[in-house]
mmCIF file of C-alpha atoms in Angstrom:
data_model
loop_
_atom_site.group_PDB
_atom_site.id
_atom_site.type_symbol
_atom_site.label_atom_id
_atom_site.label_comp_id
_atom_site.label_asym_id
_atom_site.label_seq_id
_atom_site.Cartn_x
_atom_site.Cartn_y
_atom_site.Cartn_z
ATOM 1 C CA UNK A 4 -0.074 -0.024 -0.119
ATOM 2 C CA UNK A 5 2.736 2.308 0.835
ATOM 3 C CA UNK A 6 4.470 1.542 -2.662
ATOM 4 C CA UNK A 7 1.381 2.391 -4.664
ATOM 5 C CA UNK A 8 0.811 5.498 -2.586
ATOM 6 C CA UNK A 9 4.476 6.721 -3.285
ATOM 7 C CA UNK A 10 4.025 5.874 -6.936
ATOM 8 C CA UNK A 11 0.931 8.117 -7.302
ATOM 9 C CA UNK A 12 2.262 10.991 -5.224
ATOM 10 C CA UNK A 13 3.042 14.129 -7.327
ATOM 11 C CA UNK A 14 6.564 15.669 -7.712
ATOM 12 C CA UNK A 15 6.576 18.472 -4.873
ATOM 13 C CA UNK A 16 7.376 21.679 -6.930
ATOM 14 C CA UNK A 17 7.163 20.501 -10.477
ATOM 15 C CA UNK A 18 3.528 22.196 -11.035
ATOM 16 C CA UNK A 19 2.824 25.817 -10.224
ATOM 17 C CA UNK A 20 0.690 26.482 -7.555
ATOM 18 C CA UNK A 21 -3.069 27.254 -8.613
ATOM 19 C CA UNK A 22 -2.214 25.880 -12.237
ATOM 20 C CA UNK A 23 -3.731 22.491 -12.462
ATOM 21 C CA UNK A 24 -2.434 22.415 -16.384
ATOM 22 C CA UNK A 25 0.410 24.924 -17.173
ATOM 23 C CA UNK A 26 1.287 22.853 -20.195
ATOM 24 C CA UNK A 27 -1.999 23.022 -21.574
ATOM 25 C CA UNK A 28 -1.845 22.183 -25.504
ATOM 26 C CA UNK A 29 1.058 19.817 -25.128
ATOM 27 C CA UNK A 30 0.935 16.225 -25.283
ATOM 28 C CA UNK A 31 3.155 13.695 -23.544
ATOM 29 C CA UNK A 32 3.611 11.301 -26.542
ATOM 30 C CA UNK A 33 5.132 11.892 -30.048
ATOM 31 C CA UNK A 34 4.392 14.994 -31.719
ATOM 32 C CA UNK A 35 5.281 13.750 -35.127
ATOM 33 C CA UNK A 36 2.558 11.107 -35.477
ATOM 34 C CA UNK A 37 3.146 7.835 -37.231
ATOM 35 C CA UNK A 38 6.397 7.839 -39.274
ATOM 36 C CA UNK A 39 6.364 7.500 -43.071
ATOM 37 C CA UNK A 40 7.200 4.259 -44.594
ATOM 38 C CA UNK A 41 10.716 4.630 -45.968
ATOM 39 C CA UNK A 42 12.848 2.397 -47.787
ATOM 40 C CA UNK A 43 16.402 2.766 -46.227
ATOM 41 C CA UNK A 44 18.017 1.719 -49.352
ATOM 42 C CA UNK A 45 16.357 4.786 -51.446
ATOM 43 C CA UNK A 46 18.256 8.136 -52.053
ATOM 44 C CA UNK A 47 15.607 9.854 -54.052
ATOM 45 C CA UNK A 48 15.633 13.372 -53.126
ATOM 46 C CA UNK A 49 11.748 13.828 -53.943
ATOM 47 C CA UNK A 50 11.076 11.125 -51.086
ATOM 48 C CA UNK A 51 13.085 13.300 -48.756
ATOM 49 C CA UNK A 52 11.335 16.324 -49.233
ATOM 50 C CA UNK A 53 7.873 14.701 -48.742
ATOM 51 C CA UNK A 54 9.267 13.019 -45.416
ATOM 52 C CA UNK A 55 10.098 16.265 -44.412
ATOM 53 C CA UNK A 56 7.265 18.123 -45.339
ATOM 54 C CA UNK A 57 5.245 15.692 -43.334
ATOM 55 C CA UNK A 58 7.353 15.683 -40.337
ATOM 56 C CA UNK A 59 7.343 19.543 -40.250
ATOM 57 C CA UNK A 60 3.515 19.836 -40.533
ATOM 58 C CA UNK A 61 2.726 17.571 -37.750
ATOM 59 C CA UNK A 62 4.772 19.875 -35.090
ATOM 60 C CA UNK A 63 3.123 22.791 -33.474
ATOM 61 C CA UNK A 64 3.150 25.834 -35.782
ATOM 62 C CA UNK A 65 5.054 28.097 -33.153
ATOM 63 C CA UNK A 66 7.640 25.375 -32.536
ATOM 64 C CA UNK A 67 11.135 26.236 -33.823
ATOM 65 C CA UNK A 68 12.127 23.204 -36.002
ATOM 66 C CA UNK A 69 15.790 22.678 -36.097
ATOM 67 C CA UNK A 70 15.802 19.695 -38.869
ATOM 68 C CA UNK A 71 14.200 16.490 -39.524
ATOM 69 C CA UNK A 72 16.050 13.315 -38.642
ATOM 70 C CA UNK A 73 15.455 10.119 -40.892
ATOM 71 C CA UNK A 74 16.214 6.650 -39.070
ATOM 72 C CA UNK A 75 17.981 6.295 -35.811
ATOM 73 C CA UNK A 76 21.576 7.315 -37.055
ATOM 74 C CA UNK A 77 20.736 9.205 -40.210
ATOM 75 C CA UNK A 78 22.090 6.206 -42.528
ATOM 76 C CA UNK A 79 21.370 6.971 -46.167
ATOM 77 C CA UNK A 80 21.682 4.439 -49.142
ATOM 78 C CA UNK A 81 23.616 1.798 -47.311
ATOM 79 C CA UNK A 82 20.587 0.590 -45.070
ATOM 80 C CA UNK A 83 19.940 1.109 -41.158
ATOM 81 C CA UNK A 84 20.250 -2.420 -39.463
ATOM 82 C CA UNK A 85 19.037 -0.611 -36.105
ATOM 83 C CA UNK A 86 15.561 -1.490 -37.089
ATOM 84 C CA UNK A 87 14.575 2.339 -37.102
ATOM 85 C CA UNK A 88 15.042 2.898 -40.733
ATOM 86 C CA UNK A 89 11.542 4.317 -41.213
ATOM 87 C CA UNK A 90 11.705 6.814 -38.573
ATOM 88 C CA UNK A 91 11.256 10.186 -39.448
ATOM 89 C CA UNK A 92 10.935 13.165 -36.753
ATOM 90 C CA UNK A 93 11.429 16.802 -36.175
ATOM 91 C CA UNK A 94 13.928 17.968 -33.821
ATOM 92 C CA UNK A 95 12.144 21.022 -32.872
ATOM 93 C CA UNK A 96 12.370 23.674 -29.864
ATOM 94 C CA UNK A 97 9.163 24.584 -27.686
ATOM 95 C CA UNK A 98 7.564 27.820 -28.757
ATOM 96 C CA UNK A 99 7.979 30.854 -25.861
ATOM 97 C CA UNK A 100 5.375 31.482 -23.571
ATOM 98 C CA UNK A 101 3.573 34.560 -22.353
ATOM 99 C CA UNK A 102 2.128 35.595 -18.962
ATOM 100 C CA UNK A 103 0.426 34.706 -16.930
ATOM 101 C CA UNK A 104 2.433 31.564 -16.802
ATOM 102 C CA UNK A 105 0.417 30.154 -13.616
ATOM 103 C CA UNK A 106 0.633 30.350 -9.843
ATOM 104 C CA UNK A 107 4.357 31.182 -8.469
ATOM 105 C CA UNK A 108 6.061 31.089 -11.857
ATOM 106 C CA UNK A 109 4.617 34.786 -12.538
ATOM 107 C CA UNK A 110 5.975 35.669 -8.971
ATOM 108 C CA UNK A 111 9.422 34.386 -9.732
ATOM 109 C CA UNK A 112 9.554 36.217 -13.515
ATOM 110 C CA UNK A 113 8.413 39.453 -12.061
ATOM 111 C CA UNK A 114 10.843 39.385 -9.130
ATOM 112 C CA UNK A 115 13.836 38.551 -11.790
ATOM 113 C CA UNK A 116 12.229 41.167 -13.789
ATOM 114 C CA UNK A 117 12.451 43.836 -10.769
ATOM 115 C CA UNK A 118 16.101 42.804 -9.849
ATOM 116 C CA UNK A 119 17.189 43.350 -13.519
ATOM 117 C CA UNK A 120 15.370 46.691 -15.035
ATOM 118 C CA UNK A 121 16.449 45.578 -18.462
ATOM 119 C CA UNK A 122 15.044 42.009 -18.258
ATOM 120 C CA UNK A 123 14.840 41.365 -21.988
ATOM 121 C CA UNK A 124 18.724 41.610 -21.814
ATOM 122 C CA UNK A 125 18.862 38.991 -19.242
ATOM 123 C CA UNK A 126 16.103 36.565 -20.158
ATOM 124 C CA UNK A 127 15.931 35.880 -23.901
ATOM 125 C CA UNK A 128 12.403 33.740 -23.538
ATOM 126 C CA UNK A 129 10.400 31.611 -21.298
ATOM 127 C CA UNK A 130 9.316 28.190 -21.991
ATOM 128 C CA UNK A 131 6.529 26.356 -20.154
ATOM 129 C CA UNK A 132 6.569 22.799 -21.366
ATOM 130 C CA UNK A 133 5.264 19.562 -20.067
ATOM 131 C CA UNK A 134 4.804 21.014 -16.458
ATOM 132 C CA UNK A 135 8.111 22.572 -16.206
ATOM 133 C CA UNK A 136 9.355 26.272 -16.569
ATOM 134 C CA UNK A 137 12.475 27.049 -18.333
ATOM 135 C CA UNK A 138 14.336 30.501 -18.427
ATOM 136 C CA UNK A 139 16.763 31.084 -21.166
ATOM 137 C CA UNK A 140 19.237 33.344 -19.915
ATOM 138 C CA UNK A 141 21.713 35.412 -21.961
ATOM 139 C CA UNK A 142 25.254 33.866 -20.988
ATOM 140 C CA UNK A 143 26.856 37.144 -20.133
ATOM 141 C CA UNK A 144 24.005 37.568 -17.250
ATOM 142 C CA UNK A 145 24.376 34.209 -15.946
ATOM 143 C CA UNK A 146 26.608 34.543 -12.997
ATOM 144 C CA UNK A 147 24.869 37.687 -11.948
ATOM 145 C CA UNK A 148 21.401 36.333 -12.136
ATOM 146 C CA UNK A 149 22.443 33.231 -10.264
ATOM 147 C CA UNK A 150 23.596 35.263 -7.248
ATOM 148 C CA UNK A 151 20.228 36.891 -7.439
ATOM 149 C CA UNK A 152 18.114 33.525 -7.494
ATOM 150 C CA UNK A 153 20.345 32.452 -4.428
ATOM 151 C CA UNK A 154 20.339 35.334 -2.429
ATOM 152 C CA UNK A 155 17.106 37.112 -2.873
ATOM 153 C CA UNK A 156 14.796 36.654 -0.071
ATOM 154 C CA UNK A 157 11.642 36.211 -2.441
ATOM 155 C CA UNK A 158 13.453 33.694 -4.594
ATOM 156 C CA UNK A 159 15.928 31.814 -2.293
ATOM 157 C CA UNK A 160 16.933 29.053 -5.045
ATOM 158 C CA UNK A 161 19.831 27.775 -2.677
ATOM 159 C CA UNK A 162 20.531 24.480 -4.558
ATOM 160 C CA UNK A 163 21.839 23.739 -8.096
ATOM 161 C CA UNK A 164 21.227 20.036 -8.228
ATOM 162 C CA UNK A 165 22.498 19.630 -11.816
ATOM 163 C CA UNK A 166 24.432 21.144 -14.615
ATOM 164 C CA UNK A 167 24.309 19.459 -18.080
ATOM 165 C CA UNK A 168 24.839 20.064 -21.660
ATOM 166 C CA UNK A 169 23.189 19.535 -25.242
ATOM 167 C CA UNK A 170 24.666 19.728 -28.600
ATOM 168 C CA UNK A 171 22.266 21.035 -31.377
ATOM 169 C CA UNK A 172 24.514 21.159 -34.497
ATOM 170 C CA UNK A 173 21.687 22.700 -36.802
ATOM 171 C CA UNK A 174 21.085 25.688 -34.128
ATOM 172 C CA UNK A 175 23.340 27.824 -36.024
ATOM 173 C CA UNK A 176 25.376 30.495 -33.496
ATOM 174 C CA UNK A 177 23.819 28.606 -30.573
ATOM 175 C CA UNK A 178 25.132 24.979 -31.074
ATOM 176 C CA UNK A 179 25.906 24.284 -27.290
ATOM 177 C CA UNK A 180 23.723 24.382 -24.509
ATOM 178 C CA UNK A 181 23.907 24.366 -20.799
ATOM 179 C CA UNK A 182 21.128 23.493 -18.465
ATOM 180 C CA UNK A 183 20.765 24.223 -14.636
ATOM 181 C CA UNK A 184 18.336 22.833 -12.317
ATOM 182 C CA UNK A 185 17.580 25.093 -9.323
ATOM 183 C CA UNK A 186 15.495 24.243 -6.413
ATOM 184 C CA UNK A 187 14.404 26.448 -3.569
ATOM 185 C CA UNK A 188 14.552 24.511 -0.339
ATOM 186 C CA UNK A 189 13.026 27.386 1.520
ATOM 187 C CA UNK A 190 9.804 27.493 -0.862
ATOM 188 C CA UNK A 191 10.011 24.022 -2.324
ATOM 189 C CA UNK A 192 9.884 25.325 -6.115
ATOM 190 C CA UNK A 193 12.017 24.128 -8.811
ATOM 191 C CA UNK A 194 13.075 26.039 -12.057
ATOM 192 C CA UNK A 195 15.444 25.519 -15.106
ATOM 193 C CA UNK A 196 18.146 27.895 -16.467
ATOM 194 C CA UNK A 197 19.220 27.512 -19.959
ATOM 195 C CA UNK A 198 22.039 29.284 -21.674
ATOM 196 C CA UNK A 199 23.417 28.787 -25.149
ATOM 197 C CA UNK A 200 26.936 29.606 -26.792
ATOM 198 C CA UNK A 201 28.187 29.058 -30.560
ATOM 199 C CA UNK A 202 30.423 26.300 -31.298
ATOM 200 C CA UNK A 203 33.402 28.552 -32.247
ATOM 201 C CA UNK A 204 33.202 30.483 -28.883
ATOM 202 C CA UNK A 205 32.088 27.925 -26.325
ATOM 203 C CA UNK A 206 32.516 29.919 -23.111
ATOM 204 C CA UNK A 207 29.854 30.236 -20.587
ATOM 205 C CA UNK A 208 30.438 31.996 -16.926
ATOM 206 C CA UNK A 209 30.818 29.332 -14.036
ATOM 207 C CA UNK A 210 28.252 29.262 -11.361
ATOM 208 C CA UNK A 211 30.471 27.576 -8.809
ATOM 209 C CA UNK A 212 31.351 30.724 -7.117
ATOM 210 C CA UNK A 213 27.584 31.096 -6.303
ATOM 211 C CA UNK A 214 26.889 27.334 -6.375
ATOM 212 C CA UNK A 215 30.081 25.505 -5.350
ATOM 213 C CA UNK A 216 28.221 21.885 -5.626
ATOM 214 C CA UNK A 217 28.188 22.327 -9.266
ATOM 215 C CA UNK A 218 32.017 22.044 -9.611
ATOM 216 C CA UNK A 219 32.098 18.519 -10.683
ATOM 217 C CA UNK A 220 28.760 19.024 -12.715
ATOM 218 C CA UNK A 221 30.487 21.721 -14.958
ATOM 219 C CA UNK A 222 33.646 19.721 -15.176
ATOM 220 C CA UNK A 223 31.561 16.591 -16.637
ATOM 221 C CA UNK A 224 29.692 19.217 -19.014
ATOM 222 C CA UNK A 225 33.472 20.396 -20.232
ATOM 223 C CA UNK A 226 34.417 16.921 -20.714
ATOM 224 C CA UNK A 227 31.592 15.675 -22.494
ATOM 225 C CA UNK A 228 30.856 18.693 -24.754
ATOM 226 C CA UNK A 229 33.448 21.011 -24.393
ATOM 227 C CA UNK A 230 31.609 23.803 -22.986
ATOM 228 C CA UNK A 231 34.346 26.070 -21.248
ATOM 229 C CA UNK A 232 33.117 27.607 -17.867
ATOM 230 C CA UNK A 233 34.930 30.677 -17.139
ATOM 231 C CA UNK A 234 35.875 31.138 -13.662
ATOM 232 C CA UNK A 235 35.774 27.514 -12.856
ATOM 233 C CA UNK A 236 38.509 26.737 -10.198
ATOM 234 C CA UNK A 237 39.763 23.835 -11.979
ATOM 235 C CA UNK A 238 38.297 22.857 -14.981
ATOM 236 C CA UNK A 239 39.692 19.687 -16.091
ATOM 237 C CA UNK A 240 38.443 16.307 -17.530
ATOM 238 C CA UNK A 241 36.511 14.225 -14.972
ATOM 239 C CA UNK A 242 35.629 11.149 -17.092
ATOM 240 C CA UNK A 243 38.001 10.964 -20.047
ATOM 241 C CA UNK A 244 42.032 11.078 -19.936
ATOM 242 C CA UNK A 245 43.614 14.455 -19.993
ATOM 243 C CA UNK A 246 44.797 13.797 -23.733
ATOM 244 C CA UNK A 247 41.527 12.565 -24.836
ATOM 245 C CA UNK A 248 40.611 13.731 -28.267
ATOM 246 C CA UNK A 249 37.391 15.347 -28.710
ATOM 247 C CA UNK A 250 34.076 15.298 -26.690
ATOM 248 C CA UNK A 251 32.296 12.101 -26.724
ATOM 249 C CA UNK A 252 28.742 13.372 -26.266
ATOM 250 C CA UNK A 253 28.543 15.893 -29.119
ATOM 251 C CA UNK A 254 26.705 14.759 -32.129
ATOM 252 C CA UNK A 255 29.484 15.242 -34.376
ATOM 253 C CA UNK A 256 31.720 12.781 -32.278
ATOM 254 C CA UNK A 257 32.264 9.652 -34.263
ATOM 255 C CA UNK A 258 30.245 6.715 -33.494
ATOM 256 C CA UNK A 259 32.670 3.722 -32.454
ATOM 257 C CA UNK A 260 33.031 0.067 -33.359
ATOM 258 C CA UNK A 261 32.967 -2.776 -30.749
ATOM 259 C CA UNK A 262 35.936 -5.324 -30.334
ATOM 260 C CA UNK A 263 35.058 -8.788 -30.179
ATOM 261 C CA UNK A 264 36.885 -12.002 -29.208
ATOM 262 C CA UNK A 265 38.112 -12.808 -32.483
ATOM 263 C CA UNK A 266 41.375 -11.633 -33.061
ATOM 264 C CA UNK A 267 41.284 -8.662 -35.188
ATOM 265 C CA UNK A 268 37.505 -8.282 -35.727
ATOM 266 C CA UNK A 269 35.282 -5.618 -34.592
ATOM 267 C CA UNK A 270 31.416 -4.879 -34.984
ATOM 268 C CA UNK A 271 31.444 -1.524 -36.986
ATOM 269 C CA UNK A 272 29.756 1.449 -35.764
ATOM 270 C CA UNK A 273 26.159 1.600 -36.732
ATOM 271 C CA UNK A 274 26.426 4.240 -39.380
ATOM 272 C CA UNK A 275 28.661 1.948 -41.312
ATOM 273 C CA UNK A 276 27.217 -1.102 -41.378
ATOM 274 C CA UNK A 277 25.941 -2.923 -44.290
ATOM 275 C CA UNK A 278 22.172 -3.615 -44.819
ATOM 276 C CA UNK A 279 20.898 -7.187 -44.639
ATOM 277 C CA UNK A 280 17.380 -6.562 -46.579
#
């Protein structure tokens, strides 16, 4: 009985007070619908255009579509042996939200605006999606905003529980994203900050001076994605050897093969396997 109650209990702070459906209009399932039946051996350009139009049309009109992915690994011509050769889905960003967001989300946003009079120079956009709120922050303002979020008595986001990275090669000029999960222990609230940087200048201010627990999180994000956190006390690799080339979780990092017991044999990476059909 205890297990059943725990399983049905809502996550505290995940839904804004007084707002039963802050993500109204969104759906938890796939937004692209059924994938088109596609032959993985075909390279016909007209077929690719038709797939792209179908996937884009299935996405919310306000969403920002970065690209349309065909198959699991983007394999073309040789056949995709992953079993996902017919998959066609749009990679898109949720649209920006407008006030009122609902409950305490508006209080937090208004307070952030009061602390930064030119709020448009600090907050690029606000996204409410799947019951969570994300503030997209101008990277040069991140350190100052983080200090306000921690110290202001109306905000009190004392805990940075996670720093992670995302690589969007198609997001020109904003290829690298850093995501911060903040929690207010005082008010039991959770928000997310997201900061972007271009691949050619992958620098983002460190939040370690404000949130010391972010030390190893930023090191891992640097190690896996190559984001340089300016002001970090010791920004070195944490998972890979110091002389490791590249950053393994970037989308342009090559897929590796698998060594097997037979001498000199390997299982090739997915994008290099031949078709069995």
